[in-house]
Amino acid sequence: MDSALIPEGAKRCSFPKFTIGIAIVGAVLLWGVFAMFLCWFKGLNQTNMNDYYGFALWIWADLAVIAVGGGAFFTGLLRYIFKIDELKNIINFAVIIGFICYSSALLILAIDIGQPLRGWFIFWHANVHSMLTEVAFCLSAYFAVLTIEFIPNILENRQVNKVPFFHHLAHNMHGVMAVFAATGAFLSFFHQGSLGGVAGVMYGRPFAVREGLLIWPWTFFLFTWSAAAFGPCFTLLVTRITEAVTGKKLVKDNVIHLLAKISGWMIVTYIIAKIIDTIYWAMVTAPSLGFTLSHFYSNNGFYGYWILIAEIVVCGIVPGVLLVMKSTRENPTLRLVAIILGTIGVCLNRWVMVLQIMAVPVMSFDTWALYFPSWQEIATTILPVAYGIILIAVAYRYLPVFPQEQELNPVEPVTE
Amino acid sequence: MFPFCFEWVWDIGHAIFFGGFWYAISILGAGMTFCILKAAYDTMNDSGDSHH
């Protein structure tokens, strides 16, 4: 039915099977859209946010998708600026994942502000003393970069590419992609960093506050670094999931190994910096503000030392070591374990830096404030996942996303 | 956002924030304008040698 749109030489499932799959995920999407409209029409009383949790589950999801979406800017930087040619075989997919992550982040923000029709106020009436203003600027501009990077892939659709103007446009956009990639890296550095900076400058929250360099707390640099380190892990994870669902090898091993190796070294260097930062905060910063380390990890039913160990050791050191060592990196099972742990690790870091900050008691009369999101918050947080699955399915079906797919999966000619 | 907005102030904060923002937007706009104009030019001349 839609065979004219499918990339030449590529094999796809039947249209009815594809439609059923999209319909199932689409039902989840609609559930999220319903919750989104509830929040818009009835207000933020639909959530369990309160005076403690002005930043709730959404903001964790927002920071998490931005972090894992960092694979797009970092892979683009490596491909177009550092000229690592092998990565051309995965850059399209990294861009699509980044596009999904950043559009999801903007959608989450549109829900979170409660009045999406006033979203433009942050540009028009900008507070130039706020790191979040910088985040909003860079996030919007970087989403434009990702859209620009995604457009050539769309224009390479079998039918669209027959139109001469689109064919030339795709070609020309490829020609200047390095300029867009460099702009994207510049924007990503600042918005990833400023998201961390927001936590680091909260001097009223001893769990978050950090020293730093000039106006930037160390969390600024740690957030950028972690996004560049763990973003490629998520790209590799989604690639692996896509391969499992399609039952095909889509990217050659040498490309996967290279990206995994780069990610591994980035994780190792990041986690060393993170450990130094944590020790200094625990030994110097927090005590100078009248707190001991145990204050942040005891006297409550959820946040214990386990979360610190899980983030730094299990989901930081372990994936870093597994990806740096050639023998474990080239073992598919151990590599999969590493990229799953890495993805969980960066999400856990964002959870700690958004939600645990809000939960820790600050005043002597405070108690731990544990929070559970409402179903509307959960539905709107799952919404981007469903949207991402649908966009990846549609892109994979109709666009030449993986340049090595045909070579790795030759279609045998039909003999009658 | 613009100097004609009532809350605009000619200070270092506005210069850095909006300077950076407009700088990035200008690069993206100029890049896309170049690509679109060149694609129109190539289409009219239809060189037929563009492969990627």
Tab-separated table of C-alpha atoms in Angstrom:
chain	number	residue	atom	x	y	z
A	1	MET	CA	0.000	0.000	0.000
A	2	ASP	CA	2.764	2.425	0.934
A	3	SER	CA	5.589	0.599	-0.840
A	4	ALA	CA	6.330	3.612	-3.060
A	5	LEU	CA	7.403	5.545	0.016
A	6	ILE	CA	9.665	2.878	1.490
A	7	PRO	CA	13.404	3.326	0.806
A	8	GLU	CA	14.562	1.426	-2.246
A	9	GLY	CA	16.065	-1.951	-1.469
A	10	ALA	CA	14.756	-1.946	2.097
A	11	LYS	CA	12.339	-4.508	3.496
A	12	ARG	CA	9.595	-3.380	5.883
A	13	CYS	CA	6.687	-5.120	7.603
A	14	SER	CA	3.255	-5.059	5.987
A	15	PHE	CA	1.224	-1.869	6.222
A	16	PRO	CA	-1.590	-3.419	8.353
A	17	LYS	CA	0.969	-4.762	10.843
A	18	PHE	CA	2.618	-1.340	10.989
A	19	THR	CA	-0.742	0.371	11.488
A	20	ILE	CA	-1.686	-1.960	14.344
A	21	GLY	CA	1.617	-1.238	16.077
A	22	ILE	CA	1.153	2.501	15.695
A	23	ALA	CA	-2.453	2.239	16.940
A	24	ILE	CA	-1.378	0.445	20.134
A	25	VAL	CA	1.291	3.026	20.949
A	26	GLY	CA	-1.088	5.743	19.752
A	27	ALA	CA	-3.574	4.731	22.461
A	28	VAL	CA	-0.912	5.422	25.103
A	29	LEU	CA	-0.163	8.710	23.360
A	30	LEU	CA	-3.818	9.706	23.507
A	31	TRP	CA	-3.895	8.917	27.232
A	32	GLY	CA	-1.032	11.362	27.694
A	33	VAL	CA	-2.694	13.959	25.473
A	34	PHE	CA	-5.886	13.635	27.549
A	35	ALA	CA	-3.894	14.276	30.738
A	36	MET	CA	-2.132	17.177	29.029
A	37	PHE	CA	-5.443	18.827	28.140
A	38	LEU	CA	-6.672	18.268	31.706
A	39	CYS	CA	-3.648	20.208	32.948
A	40	TRP	CA	-4.216	22.957	30.436
A	41	PHE	CA	-7.958	23.350	30.934
A	42	LYS	CA	-8.272	22.592	34.650
A	43	GLY	CA	-4.876	23.871	35.745
A	44	LEU	CA	-1.877	22.581	37.652
A	45	ASN	CA	-4.118	21.416	40.508
A	46	GLN	CA	-4.219	18.232	38.435
A	47	THR	CA	-0.693	17.531	39.672
A	48	ASN	CA	0.668	16.705	43.105
A	49	MET	CA	3.072	19.622	42.984
A	50	ASN	CA	3.045	21.732	46.119
A	51	ASP	CA	5.131	24.350	47.894
A	52	TYR	CA	7.963	21.824	48.267
A	53	TYR	CA	7.767	20.452	44.771
A	54	GLY	CA	7.600	23.350	42.374
A	55	PHE	CA	9.876	21.174	40.244
A	56	ALA	CA	8.130	17.819	40.027
A	57	LEU	CA	8.265	14.661	37.951
A	58	TRP	CA	7.968	16.659	34.726
A	59	ILE	CA	11.109	18.615	35.361
A	60	TRP	CA	13.000	15.433	36.101
A	61	ALA	CA	11.699	14.006	32.801
A	62	ASP	CA	12.602	17.253	31.095
A	63	LEU	CA	16.175	17.194	32.366
A	64	ALA	CA	16.484	13.467	31.709
A	65	VAL	CA	15.397	13.669	28.051
A	66	ILE	CA	17.676	16.659	27.509
A	67	ALA	CA	20.585	14.713	29.008
A	68	VAL	CA	20.012	11.544	26.983
A	69	GLY	CA	19.304	13.688	23.919
A	70	GLY	CA	22.838	15.037	24.308
A	71	GLY	CA	23.937	12.189	22.049
A	72	ALA	CA	22.797	14.279	19.079
A	73	PHE	CA	24.990	17.302	19.722
A	74	PHE	CA	27.991	15.252	20.792
A	75	THR	CA	27.788	12.810	17.886
A	76	GLY	CA	27.254	15.785	15.539
A	77	LEU	CA	30.312	17.493	17.017
A	78	LEU	CA	32.407	14.362	16.507
A	79	ARG	CA	31.094	13.772	12.996
A	80	TYR	CA	31.129	17.273	11.520
A	81	ILE	CA	33.768	19.162	13.536
A	82	PHE	CA	36.212	16.408	14.510
A	83	LYS	CA	35.577	14.649	11.179
A	84	ILE	CA	35.128	11.135	12.577
A	85	ASP	CA	33.783	9.699	9.364
A	86	GLU	CA	32.501	6.353	10.679
A	87	LEU	CA	29.835	8.176	12.672
A	88	LYS	CA	28.044	9.188	9.465
A	89	ASN	CA	26.411	5.762	9.749
A	90	ILE	CA	24.632	6.588	12.995
A	91	ILE	CA	24.350	10.387	12.908
A	92	ASN	CA	20.891	10.380	11.250
A	93	PHE	CA	19.494	8.254	14.035
A	94	ALA	CA	21.253	10.305	16.713
A	95	VAL	CA	19.625	13.417	15.246
A	96	ILE	CA	16.162	11.805	15.227
A	97	ILE	CA	16.593	10.737	18.858
A	98	GLY	CA	17.753	14.252	19.720
A	99	PHE	CA	14.802	15.746	17.851
A	100	ILE	CA	12.404	13.546	19.821
A	101	CYS	CA	14.093	14.349	23.129
A	102	TYR	CA	14.132	18.103	22.605
A	103	SER	CA	10.620	18.352	21.188
A	104	SER	CA	9.500	16.302	24.208
A	105	ALA	CA	11.341	18.666	26.536
A	106	LEU	CA	9.602	21.650	24.971
A	107	LEU	CA	6.249	19.872	25.186
A	108	ILE	CA	6.839	19.139	28.871
A	109	LEU	CA	7.679	22.790	29.478
A	110	ALA	CA	4.521	23.822	27.614
A	111	ILE	CA	2.522	21.676	30.040
A	112	ASP	CA	4.518	22.753	33.063
A	113	ILE	CA	4.059	26.478	32.604
A	114	GLY	CA	0.303	25.952	32.820
A	115	GLN	CA	-0.341	28.822	30.429
A	116	PRO	CA	1.275	27.705	27.153
A	117	LEU	CA	-0.193	30.680	25.326
A	118	ARG	CA	2.201	32.813	27.349
A	119	GLY	CA	5.249	30.709	26.491
A	120	TRP	CA	6.659	33.538	24.368
A	121	PHE	CA	6.879	35.792	27.433
A	122	ILE	CA	10.221	34.216	28.306
A	123	PHE	CA	11.648	35.679	25.099
A	124	TRP	CA	9.786	38.964	25.018
A	125	HIS	CA	10.063	39.777	28.724
A	126	ALA	CA	13.318	37.928	29.419
A	127	ASN	CA	14.826	37.933	32.886
A	128	VAL	CA	18.491	38.222	31.975
A	129	HIS	CA	19.596	37.282	35.512
A	130	SER	CA	18.088	33.782	35.272
A	131	MET	CA	19.927	30.667	34.140
A	132	LEU	CA	16.554	29.261	33.098
A	133	THR	CA	16.187	32.109	30.605
A	134	GLU	CA	19.454	31.010	29.051
A	135	VAL	CA	18.128	27.437	29.041
A	136	ALA	CA	14.922	28.542	27.299
A	137	PHE	CA	16.844	30.485	24.661
A	138	CYS	CA	19.367	27.744	23.959
A	139	LEU	CA	16.766	24.965	24.124
A	140	SER	CA	14.530	26.644	21.547
A	141	ALA	CA	17.428	27.565	19.287
A	142	TYR	CA	18.939	24.081	19.563
A	143	PHE	CA	15.595	22.525	18.702
A	144	ALA	CA	15.737	24.641	15.536
A	145	VAL	CA	19.200	23.187	14.868
A	146	LEU	CA	17.904	19.637	15.306
A	147	THR	CA	14.999	20.369	12.981
A	148	ILE	CA	17.456	21.671	10.392
A	149	GLU	CA	19.612	18.567	10.841
A	150	PHE	CA	16.545	16.314	10.498
A	151	ILE	CA	15.203	18.004	7.336
A	152	PRO	CA	17.769	16.531	4.862
A	153	ASN	CA	16.877	13.033	6.036
A	154	ILE	CA	13.180	13.730	5.398
A	155	LEU	CA	14.003	15.186	1.977
A	156	GLU	CA	15.821	11.955	1.126
A	157	ASN	CA	12.532	10.061	1.213
A	158	ARG	CA	12.194	8.153	-2.042
A	159	GLN	CA	9.314	10.243	-3.371
A	160	VAL	CA	10.254	13.629	-1.903
A	161	ASN	CA	13.768	13.336	-3.324
A	162	LYS	CA	12.335	13.086	-6.837
A	163	VAL	CA	11.432	16.774	-6.606
A	164	PRO	CA	14.556	18.558	-7.934
A	165	PHE	CA	14.342	21.480	-5.503
A	166	PHE	CA	14.164	19.171	-2.483
A	167	HIS	CA	16.957	17.018	-3.873
A	168	HIS	CA	19.225	20.073	-4.207
A	169	LEU	CA	18.129	21.456	-0.844
A	170	ALA	CA	19.076	18.224	0.930
A	171	HIS	CA	22.429	18.227	-0.861
A	172	ASN	CA	23.150	21.858	0.046
A	173	MET	CA	22.127	21.355	3.672
A	174	HIS	CA	24.551	18.457	3.938
A	175	GLY	CA	27.219	20.783	2.575
A	176	VAL	CA	26.877	23.340	5.363
A	177	MET	CA	25.910	20.939	8.139
A	178	ALA	CA	29.189	21.582	9.967
A	179	VAL	CA	28.053	25.170	10.602
A	180	PHE	CA	24.758	23.972	12.059
A	181	ALA	CA	26.522	21.270	14.110
A	182	ALA	CA	28.961	23.823	15.558
A	183	THR	CA	26.066	26.125	16.456
A	184	GLY	CA	24.304	23.157	18.058
A	185	ALA	CA	27.376	22.297	20.140
A	186	PHE	CA	27.638	25.923	21.304
A	187	LEU	CA	23.965	26.037	22.285
A	188	SER	CA	24.066	22.604	23.930
A	189	PHE	CA	27.097	23.492	26.029
A	190	PHE	CA	25.233	26.399	27.532
A	191	HIS	CA	21.778	24.948	28.049
A	192	GLN	CA	23.032	21.611	29.394
A	193	GLY	CA	25.344	23.527	31.679
A	194	SER	CA	22.791	26.035	32.836
A	195	LEU	CA	20.384	23.255	33.806
A	196	GLY	CA	23.090	22.059	36.187
A	197	GLY	CA	23.896	25.628	37.121
A	198	VAL	CA	20.348	26.147	38.367
A	199	ALA	CA	20.916	23.495	41.037
A	200	GLY	CA	24.426	24.651	41.858
A	201	VAL	CA	23.482	28.258	42.623
A	202	MET	CA	20.651	27.385	45.023
A	203	TYR	CA	22.492	28.529	48.138
A	204	GLY	CA	19.328	27.971	50.183
A	205	ARG	CA	19.565	24.246	49.366
A	206	PRO	CA	22.767	22.811	50.882
A	207	PHE	CA	22.193	19.503	49.080
A	208	ALA	CA	22.583	21.211	45.704
A	209	VAL	CA	24.805	24.215	46.127
A	210	ARG	CA	28.406	24.038	44.854
A	211	GLU	CA	31.424	26.246	44.512
A	212	GLY	CA	32.559	26.920	40.989
A	213	LEU	CA	34.388	28.999	38.457
A	214	LEU	CA	33.364	32.672	38.172
A	215	ILE	CA	29.545	32.649	37.890
A	216	TRP	CA	29.344	28.957	36.999
A	217	PRO	CA	29.044	26.324	39.770
A	218	TRP	CA	30.756	22.977	39.140
A	219	THR	CA	27.355	21.429	38.406
A	220	PHE	CA	27.283	23.563	35.234
A	221	PHE	CA	30.277	21.688	33.825
A	222	LEU	CA	29.223	18.313	35.243
A	223	PHE	CA	25.844	18.490	33.509
A	224	THR	CA	27.346	19.299	30.115
A	225	TRP	CA	29.974	16.623	30.574
A	226	SER	CA	27.478	13.975	31.660
A	227	ALA	CA	25.170	14.734	28.715
A	228	ALA	CA	28.075	14.320	26.287
A	229	ALA	CA	29.152	11.135	28.090
A	230	PHE	CA	25.825	9.368	28.549
A	231	GLY	CA	23.950	10.770	25.525
A	232	PRO	CA	25.754	8.389	23.138
A	233	CYS	CA	24.830	5.512	25.503
A	234	PHE	CA	21.173	6.321	24.908
A	235	THR	CA	21.749	6.560	21.150
A	236	LEU	CA	23.349	3.108	21.257
A	237	LEU	CA	20.546	1.762	23.447
A	238	VAL	CA	17.773	2.974	21.131
A	239	THR	CA	19.716	1.645	18.141
A	240	ARG	CA	19.923	-1.750	19.861
A	241	ILE	CA	16.195	-1.698	20.663
A	242	THR	CA	15.392	-0.766	17.041
A	243	GLU	CA	17.564	-3.633	15.831
A	244	ALA	CA	15.775	-6.021	18.186
A	245	VAL	CA	12.312	-4.864	17.088
A	246	THR	CA	13.124	-4.954	13.376
A	247	GLY	CA	15.138	-8.144	13.658
A	248	LYS	CA	17.921	-6.570	11.581
A	249	LYS	CA	21.463	-5.423	12.019
A	250	LEU	CA	21.337	-1.724	11.156
A	251	VAL	CA	24.752	-0.369	12.065
A	252	LYS	CA	28.102	-2.113	11.646
A	253	ASP	CA	29.969	-3.210	14.757
A	254	ASN	CA	32.963	-0.952	14.150
A	255	VAL	CA	30.694	2.119	14.366
A	256	ILE	CA	29.009	0.854	17.536
A	257	HIS	CA	32.374	0.004	19.105
A	258	LEU	CA	33.780	3.426	18.270
A	259	LEU	CA	30.848	5.351	19.744
A	260	ALA	CA	30.843	3.053	22.788
A	261	LYS	CA	34.567	3.637	23.282
A	262	ILE	CA	34.201	7.432	23.081
A	263	SER	CA	31.246	7.278	25.449
A	264	GLY	CA	33.234	5.061	27.828
A	265	TRP	CA	36.148	7.486	28.086
A	266	MET	CA	33.782	10.401	28.531
A	267	ILE	CA	31.997	8.517	31.329
A	268	VAL	CA	35.257	7.628	33.078
A	269	THR	CA	36.535	11.212	33.005
A	270	TYR	CA	33.117	12.522	34.051
A	271	ILE	CA	32.766	10.108	36.932
A	272	ILE	CA	36.244	11.024	38.256
A	273	ALA	CA	35.185	14.693	38.240
A	274	LYS	CA	31.844	13.762	39.825
A	275	ILE	CA	33.562	11.814	42.624
A	276	ILE	CA	35.916	14.721	43.346
A	277	ASP	CA	32.949	17.110	43.345
A	278	THR	CA	30.951	14.860	45.683
A	279	ILE	CA	33.847	14.409	48.132
A	280	TYR	CA	34.540	18.150	48.241
A	281	TRP	CA	30.850	18.909	48.727
A	282	ALA	CA	30.532	16.281	51.496
A	283	MET	CA	33.758	17.258	53.291
A	284	VAL	CA	33.823	21.028	52.811
A	285	THR	CA	30.731	22.657	51.290
A	286	ALA	CA	27.965	20.962	53.266
A	287	PRO	CA	29.778	21.118	56.662
A	288	SER	CA	30.488	24.823	56.090
A	289	LEU	CA	26.725	25.298	55.861
A	290	GLY	CA	26.097	23.280	59.048
A	291	PHE	CA	25.184	19.924	57.512
A	292	THR	CA	26.723	16.474	57.642
A	293	LEU	CA	26.554	13.993	54.793
A	294	SER	CA	24.280	11.658	56.747
A	295	HIS	CA	21.646	14.415	56.962
A	296	PHE	CA	20.959	14.016	53.240
A	297	TYR	CA	20.672	10.225	53.262
A	298	SER	CA	18.893	9.232	56.498
A	299	ASN	CA	15.696	9.640	58.499
A	300	ASN	CA	13.395	8.977	55.559
A	301	GLY	CA	11.802	6.017	53.818
A	302	PHE	CA	13.357	6.378	50.384
A	303	TYR	CA	16.535	8.410	49.993
A	304	GLY	CA	19.423	6.465	51.493
A	305	TYR	CA	23.096	6.032	50.635
A	306	TRP	CA	21.945	3.481	48.088
A	307	ILE	CA	21.036	6.249	45.639
A	308	LEU	CA	24.522	7.773	45.878
A	309	ILE	CA	26.153	4.375	45.336
A	310	ALA	CA	23.751	3.509	42.514
A	311	GLU	CA	24.442	6.764	40.684
A	312	ILE	CA	28.201	6.905	41.056
A	313	VAL	CA	29.324	3.289	41.313
A	314	VAL	CA	26.730	1.016	39.698
A	315	CYS	CA	25.590	3.407	36.959
A	316	GLY	CA	28.791	5.439	36.629
A	317	ILE	CA	32.019	3.571	37.308
A	318	VAL	CA	30.707	0.197	36.105
A	319	PRO	CA	29.477	1.325	32.633
A	320	GLY	CA	32.574	3.511	32.223
A	321	VAL	CA	34.931	0.608	32.873
A	322	LEU	CA	32.875	-1.812	30.765
A	323	LEU	CA	32.942	0.540	27.777
A	324	VAL	CA	36.604	1.509	28.090
A	325	MET	CA	37.920	-2.064	28.154
A	326	LYS	CA	38.034	-3.538	24.659
A	327	SER	CA	37.063	-7.077	25.708
A	328	THR	CA	33.902	-5.998	27.532
A	329	ARG	CA	33.035	-3.257	25.035
A	330	GLU	CA	33.039	-5.725	22.152
A	331	ASN	CA	30.965	-8.257	24.071
A	332	PRO	CA	27.353	-7.494	22.981
A	333	THR	CA	25.783	-8.513	26.296
A	334	LEU	CA	28.189	-6.578	28.501
A	335	ARG	CA	28.003	-3.574	26.182
A	336	LEU	CA	24.222	-3.656	26.440
A	337	VAL	CA	24.473	-3.844	30.240
A	338	ALA	CA	26.841	-0.865	30.192
A	339	ILE	CA	24.676	1.347	27.999
A	340	ILE	CA	21.545	0.498	30.018
A	341	LEU	CA	23.361	1.296	33.284
A	342	GLY	CA	24.754	4.484	31.757
A	343	THR	CA	21.326	5.665	30.647
A	344	ILE	CA	19.855	4.883	34.071
A	345	GLY	CA	22.822	6.643	35.677
A	346	VAL	CA	22.312	9.987	33.991
A	347	CYS	CA	18.545	9.827	34.613
A	348	LEU	CA	19.261	9.036	38.274
A	349	ASN	CA	21.628	12.000	38.468
A	350	ARG	CA	18.903	14.295	37.150
A	351	TRP	CA	16.412	12.753	39.614
A	352	VAL	CA	18.740	13.485	42.499
A	353	MET	CA	19.424	17.011	41.290
A	354	VAL	CA	15.722	17.793	40.830
A	355	LEU	CA	13.663	15.739	43.252
A	356	GLN	CA	15.968	14.819	46.132
A	357	ILE	CA	16.921	18.485	46.403
A	358	MET	CA	13.270	19.310	47.046
A	359	ALA	CA	12.828	16.467	49.539
A	360	VAL	CA	15.761	17.173	51.853
A	361	PRO	CA	14.776	19.192	54.953
A	362	VAL	CA	16.603	22.523	55.170
A	363	MET	CA	15.273	24.211	58.297
A	364	SER	CA	15.625	22.617	61.725
A	365	PHE	CA	11.833	22.279	62.007
A	366	ASP	CA	11.484	20.724	58.507
A	367	THR	CA	10.904	17.059	57.810
A	368	TRP	CA	11.578	15.056	54.661
A	369	ALA	CA	8.958	15.811	52.044
A	370	LEU	CA	8.348	12.698	49.997
A	371	TYR	CA	6.221	13.123	46.940
A	372	PHE	CA	4.316	10.878	44.559
A	373	PRO	CA	3.137	12.234	41.227
A	374	SER	CA	-0.510	12.233	40.177
A	375	TRP	CA	-1.650	10.024	37.298
A	376	GLN	CA	-1.832	13.109	35.092
A	377	GLU	CA	1.859	13.750	35.709
A	378	ILE	CA	2.716	10.121	34.990
A	379	ALA	CA	0.608	10.096	31.809
A	380	THR	CA	2.183	13.287	30.501
A	381	THR	CA	5.625	11.928	31.308
A	382	ILE	CA	4.896	8.714	29.380
A	383	LEU	CA	3.448	10.772	26.505
A	384	PRO	CA	6.890	11.679	25.060
A	385	VAL	CA	7.911	8.010	25.150
A	386	ALA	CA	4.898	7.015	23.033
A	387	TYR	CA	5.499	9.957	20.720
A	388	GLY	CA	9.140	8.950	20.354
A	389	ILE	CA	8.269	5.345	19.486
A	390	ILE	CA	5.823	6.509	16.819
A	391	LEU	CA	8.253	8.996	15.279
A	392	ILE	CA	11.067	6.440	15.184
A	393	ALA	CA	8.730	3.857	13.621
A	394	VAL	CA	7.573	6.283	10.928
A	395	ALA	CA	11.106	7.577	10.259
A	396	TYR	CA	12.550	4.079	10.053
A	397	ARG	CA	9.797	2.958	7.693
A	398	TYR	CA	9.925	5.837	5.233
A	399	LEU	CA	13.366	7.425	5.502
A	400	PRO	CA	16.878	6.163	4.757
A	401	VAL	CA	17.920	6.511	8.391
A	402	PHE	CA	20.625	3.849	8.442
A	403	PRO	CA	23.047	4.111	5.483
A	404	GLN	CA	24.436	0.608	6.124
A	405	GLU	CA	21.058	-1.134	6.326
A	406	GLN	CA	20.981	-2.395	2.737
A	407	GLU	CA	24.548	-3.643	2.861
A	408	LEU	CA	23.905	-5.494	6.107
A	409	ASN	CA	20.495	-6.819	4.996
A	410	PRO	CA	20.541	-7.497	1.265
A	411	VAL	CA	17.059	-8.155	-0.105
A	412	GLU	CA	17.030	-11.385	-2.109
A	413	PRO	CA	15.391	-11.007	-5.518
A	414	VAL	CA	12.003	-12.697	-5.783
A	415	THR	CA	12.110	-15.697	-8.118
A	416	GLU	CA	8.896	-17.101	-9.504
B	1	MET	CA	13.771	41.015	23.494
B	2	PHE	CA	14.210	44.094	21.311
B	3	PRO	CA	15.564	47.529	22.198
B	4	PHE	CA	12.114	49.009	21.596
B	5	CYS	CA	10.535	46.813	24.335
B	6	PHE	CA	9.842	48.916	27.411
B	7	GLU	CA	11.900	46.783	29.806
B	8	TRP	CA	15.006	46.769	27.600
B	9	VAL	CA	18.136	48.084	29.303
B	10	TRP	CA	21.473	48.712	27.592
B	11	ASP	CA	23.524	46.691	30.092
B	12	ILE	CA	25.949	43.778	30.017
B	13	GLY	CA	23.202	41.228	30.923
B	14	HIS	CA	21.041	42.100	27.944
B	15	ALA	CA	24.083	42.350	25.677
B	16	ILE	CA	25.309	38.833	26.570
B	17	PHE	CA	21.929	37.097	26.627
B	18	PHE	CA	20.456	38.626	23.522
B	19	GLY	CA	23.787	38.977	21.745
B	20	GLY	CA	24.329	35.220	22.031
B	21	PHE	CA	20.730	34.423	21.149
B	22	TRP	CA	20.589	36.597	18.058
B	23	TYR	CA	24.055	35.467	17.027
B	24	ALA	CA	22.919	31.819	17.012
B	25	ILE	CA	19.609	32.621	15.329
B	26	SER	CA	21.401	34.687	12.674
B	27	ILE	CA	23.764	31.821	11.828
B	28	LEU	CA	20.845	29.413	11.476
B	29	GLY	CA	18.848	31.913	9.409
B	30	ALA	CA	21.780	32.757	7.153
B	31	GLY	CA	22.649	29.078	6.699
B	32	MET	CA	19.104	28.116	5.756
B	33	THR	CA	18.718	31.142	3.462
B	34	PHE	CA	21.916	30.165	1.655
B	35	CYS	CA	20.754	26.545	1.267
B	36	ILE	CA	17.304	27.521	-0.031
B	37	LEU	CA	18.605	30.129	-2.484
B	38	LYS	CA	21.322	27.795	-3.757
B	39	ALA	CA	18.791	24.965	-4.116
B	40	ALA	CA	16.554	27.290	-6.166
B	41	TYR	CA	19.544	28.311	-8.284
B	42	ASP	CA	20.633	24.691	-8.765
B	43	THR	CA	17.094	23.665	-9.671
B	44	MET	CA	16.830	26.380	-12.318
B	45	ASN	CA	20.207	25.451	-13.742
B	46	ASP	CA	19.623	21.779	-12.960
B	47	SER	CA	23.255	20.763	-13.002
B	48	GLY	CA	22.270	17.189	-12.165
B	49	ASP	CA	25.641	16.516	-10.514
B	50	SER	CA	24.553	16.726	-6.891
B	51	HIS	CA	25.072	13.441	-5.165
B	52	HIS	CA	25.391	12.788	-1.449
